[in-house]
């Protein structure tokens, strides 16, 4: 599986934007970039995913570099409830059934200060 | 719409025993995956079931097994428990559509402690 690299931890202040980076230099052309997060004492939850173009949803935005070797998850206004571990994951769009196996790295622990 | 449910939420066992964990997926979801989460190894994929068949398997010993029933509910079993099996076991369900990379919905997990 193609690997991703994320900072171990990041800190932000409440109501400020947060940019969480992810490097995936060995990404293949069919890999989608997915982000999940895990709030304390909960299972992971889906945040957003994209292939080439930047994506927005109600939770966050995903900015993908032109060469696709890196991406950034953007939380526009961090709240205390956004404190979580954020995981960047690659999933092969043509992997068929095998893409139902998610490979999690260590993720980035986001701390949000009031 | 009810989320993924896992039972029991907490479990304490002793070494050598076996344990069965249960997962009920979201209605209509036919793919069920299991993950183990420990402080040292993080989140690791155990196996995935679709239509009662194991479709994907992670790198775990044969003591870890699972099955899926016709209603998509799934169980995982760990035999001959070891101290290192103490972990949070997470179940995730997903829709399966052609050409789709459907998101996985995770349950709250079962916290297993092996003494």
Coordinates of C-alpha atoms in Angstrom, one line a residue:
Chain A
X1 CA 0.0 0.0 0.0
X2 CA 1.2 3.5 -0.8
X3 CA 2.3 5.3 2.4
X4 CA 1.4 8.6 3.9
X5 CA 3.4 10.8 6.2
X6 CA 1.8 13.2 8.7
X7 CA 3.1 15.3 11.6
X8 CA 2.6 13.7 14.9
X9 CA 0.8 16.6 16.4
X10 CA -0.4 20.1 15.8
X11 CA -1.9 22.8 17.8
X12 CA -4.5 25.4 17.0
X13 CA -6.6 28.1 18.6
X14 CA -10.4 28.0 18.7
X15 CA -12.1 29.7 15.7
X16 CA -8.9 29.9 13.7
X17 CA -8.2 27.9 10.5
X18 CA -6.2 24.7 10.7
X19 CA -4.2 23.2 7.9
X20 CA -3.3 19.6 8.4
X21 CA -0.6 18.4 5.9
X22 CA -0.1 14.9 4.5
X23 CA 2.7 13.7 2.2
X24 CA 2.1 10.8 -0.2
X25 CA 5.0 10.9 -2.6
X26 CA 4.4 7.3 -3.9
X27 CA 0.7 7.9 -4.7
X28 CA -0.5 6.1 -7.8
X29 CA -2.8 7.5 -10.4
X30 CA -5.8 5.6 -9.1
X31 CA -5.3 6.3 -5.4
X32 CA -7.9 8.5 -3.8
X33 CA -6.9 10.6 -0.8
X34 CA -9.2 10.0 2.2
X35 CA -9.3 11.7 5.6
X36 CA -10.8 10.2 8.7
X37 CA -10.7 11.5 12.2
X38 CA -11.0 9.9 15.6
X39 CA -12.4 11.9 18.5
X40 CA -11.5 10.8 22.0
X41 CA -13.2 7.6 23.0
X42 CA -14.9 7.1 19.7
X43 CA -14.4 5.2 16.5
X44 CA -13.0 7.0 13.5
X45 CA -15.3 9.0 11.3
X46 CA -15.1 9.9 7.6
X47 CA -14.2 13.5 6.9
X48 CA -13.6 14.0 3.2
X49 CA -11.9 12.5 0.1
X50 CA -10.7 13.5 -3.3
X51 CA -8.7 12.4 -6.3
X52 CA -7.3 15.5 -8.1
X53 CA -9.4 18.5 -7.6
X54 CA -9.9 20.4 -4.3
X55 CA -13.0 19.3 -2.5
X56 CA -15.3 21.0 0.1
X57 CA -18.0 19.6 2.3
X58 CA -19.7 20.7 5.5
X59 CA -16.9 19.5 7.7
X60 CA -13.7 20.5 5.9
X61 CA -11.9 21.3 2.6
X62 CA -9.3 19.2 1.0
X63 CA -6.6 20.8 -1.1
X64 CA -4.6 18.5 -3.3
X65 CA -1.2 19.5 -4.8
X66 CA -1.0 19.6 -8.6
X67 CA 1.5 16.6 -8.6
X68 CA -0.7 14.8 -6.0
X69 CA 2.2 14.1 -3.8
X70 CA 0.8 16.0 -0.9
X71 CA -2.6 17.2 0.3
X72 CA -3.9 19.5 3.1
X73 CA -7.0 19.1 5.1
X74 CA -8.4 22.5 6.0
X75 CA -10.7 23.1 9.0
X76 CA -11.9 26.7 8.4
X77 CA -12.8 27.5 12.0
X78 CA -11.5 25.0 14.5
X79 CA -13.8 24.3 17.5
X80 CA -13.0 22.4 20.7
X81 CA -15.0 19.5 19.2
X82 CA -12.4 19.2 16.4
X83 CA -9.7 18.0 18.8
X84 CA -9.0 14.5 17.4
X85 CA -6.5 12.4 15.7
X86 CA -6.7 13.0 11.9
X87 CA -5.7 10.2 9.5
X88 CA -4.8 10.6 5.9
X89 CA -5.4 7.4 3.9
X90 CA -4.9 6.3 0.3
X91 CA -7.5 4.1 -1.3
X92 CA -7.1 2.6 -4.7
X93 CA -10.1 3.5 -6.8
X94 CA -9.6 0.5 -9.0
X95 CA -8.8 -1.9 -6.2
X96 CA -12.2 -3.5 -6.2
X97 CA -12.9 -5.3 -3.0
X98 CA -9.4 -4.7 -1.7
X99 CA -10.1 -1.0 -1.2
X100 CA -12.3 -1.9 1.7
X101 CA -9.2 -2.5 3.7
X102 CA -8.1 0.8 5.2
X103 CA -4.4 1.2 6.2
X104 CA -4.1 3.8 9.0
X105 CA -0.9 5.5 9.8
X106 CA -0.2 7.2 13.2
X107 CA -2.2 10.3 12.2
X108 CA -1.9 13.8 13.5
X109 CA -3.1 14.6 17.0
X110 CA -4.8 18.0 16.8
X111 CA -5.1 20.0 20.0
X112 CA -7.5 23.0 19.9
X113 CA -6.9 25.7 22.6
X114 CA -9.9 27.7 23.8
Chain B
X1 CA -30.7 5.8 10.9
X2 CA -29.1 3.7 13.6
X3 CA -25.3 3.6 13.6
X4 CA -23.0 0.6 13.9
X5 CA -23.4 -1.1 17.2
X6 CA -21.0 -3.3 18.9
X7 CA -21.5 -5.6 21.9
X8 CA -20.3 -5.9 24.5
X9 CA -18.6 -2.5 25.0
X10 CA -16.2 -3.7 27.7
X11 CA -14.9 -7.2 28.3
X12 CA -12.4 -8.7 30.8
X13 CA -10.9 -12.1 30.1
X14 CA -7.9 -14.1 31.3
X15 CA -5.1 -15.6 29.3
X16 CA -6.0 -18.7 27.5
X17 CA -9.7 -18.0 27.3
X18 CA -11.5 -17.2 24.1
X19 CA -13.8 -14.3 23.3
X20 CA -16.5 -13.4 20.8
X21 CA -17.3 -9.9 19.8
X22 CA -20.4 -8.9 17.9
X23 CA -21.1 -6.1 15.3
X24 CA -24.4 -5.0 13.8
X25 CA -23.8 -2.9 10.7
X26 CA -25.9 0.0 9.5
X27 CA -29.0 -1.3 7.7
X28 CA -28.3 -1.9 4.1
X29 CA -24.5 -2.1 4.6
X30 CA -23.1 -5.4 3.4
X31 CA -19.4 -4.9 4.0
X32 CA -18.2 -5.3 7.6
X33 CA -14.6 -4.7 8.6
X34 CA -12.8 -5.3 11.9
X35 CA -9.8 -3.3 13.2
X36 CA -7.6 -3.6 16.3
X37 CA -6.4 -0.5 18.0
X38 CA -3.6 -0.5 20.5
X39 CA -1.4 2.4 21.8
X40 CA 1.7 0.8 20.3
X41 CA 0.5 -0.4 16.9
X42 CA -2.3 2.0 16.3
X43 CA -5.2 1.0 14.1
X44 CA -4.6 -2.3 12.3
X45 CA -6.9 -4.0 9.8
X46 CA -8.0 -7.5 10.8
X47 CA -10.4 -8.7 8.1
X48 CA -13.4 -7.7 6.0
X49 CA -16.5 -9.6 5.2
X50 CA -18.9 -9.1 2.3
X51 CA -21.9 -11.3 1.6
X52 CA -20.8 -13.8 4.3
X53 CA -17.3 -14.3 2.7
X54 CA -14.0 -13.0 4.0
X55 CA -12.8 -10.8 1.2
X56 CA -9.8 -9.1 2.8
X57 CA -7.5 -10.3 5.6
X58 CA -4.8 -8.4 7.6
X59 CA -1.6 -9.8 9.1
X60 CA -2.9 -11.4 12.2
X61 CA -2.5 -15.0 13.5
X62 CA -5.1 -17.6 13.0
X63 CA -6.3 -17.2 16.5
X64 CA -8.3 -14.3 15.1
X65 CA -11.3 -15.3 13.1
X66 CA -14.6 -13.9 12.1
X67 CA -17.8 -14.6 10.2
X68 CA -20.7 -12.8 8.7
X69 CA -24.3 -13.9 8.8
X70 CA -26.9 -13.5 6.1
X71 CA -28.3 -10.4 7.7
X72 CA -24.8 -8.8 7.5
X73 CA -24.2 -9.0 11.2
X74 CA -20.7 -10.1 12.0
X75 CA -18.8 -11.7 14.8
X76 CA -15.1 -12.0 15.5
X77 CA -13.5 -14.6 17.7
X78 CA -10.1 -14.6 19.4
X79 CA -9.0 -17.9 20.8
X80 CA -6.3 -18.6 23.4
X81 CA -6.1 -15.0 24.5
X82 CA -2.7 -13.4 25.1
X83 CA -2.0 -10.3 27.1
X84 CA -1.1 -8.5 23.9
X85 CA -4.6 -9.0 22.6
X86 CA -5.8 -6.3 25.0
X87 CA -7.1 -3.6 22.7
X88 CA -10.0 -1.7 21.4
X89 CA -11.7 -3.7 18.6
X90 CA -13.5 -1.6 16.1
X91 CA -16.1 -2.7 13.6
X92 CA -16.9 -0.6 10.5
X93 CA -19.6 -1.1 7.9
X94 CA -19.9 0.2 4.4
X95 CA -22.2 0.2 1.5
X96 CA -20.9 -1.7 -1.5
X97 CA -21.6 -0.1 -4.9
X98 CA -19.9 -0.7 -8.2
X99 CA -17.0 1.7 -8.7
X100 CA -17.6 3.3 -5.4
X101 CA -15.2 4.1 -2.6
X102 CA -17.8 4.3 0.0
X103 CA -17.0 5.6 3.4
X104 CA -16.7 3.3 6.3
X105 CA -18.8 3.9 9.4
X106 CA -17.2 2.9 12.6
X107 CA -18.9 1.6 15.8
X108 CA -17.8 2.7 19.3
X109 CA -15.6 -0.4 19.7
X110 CA -15.3 -3.1 22.3
X111 CA -12.6 -2.6 24.9
X112 CA -11.0 -6.0 25.6
X113 CA -8.7 -6.4 28.6
X114 CA -6.8 -9.7 29.0
X115 CA -5.4 -10.4 32.5

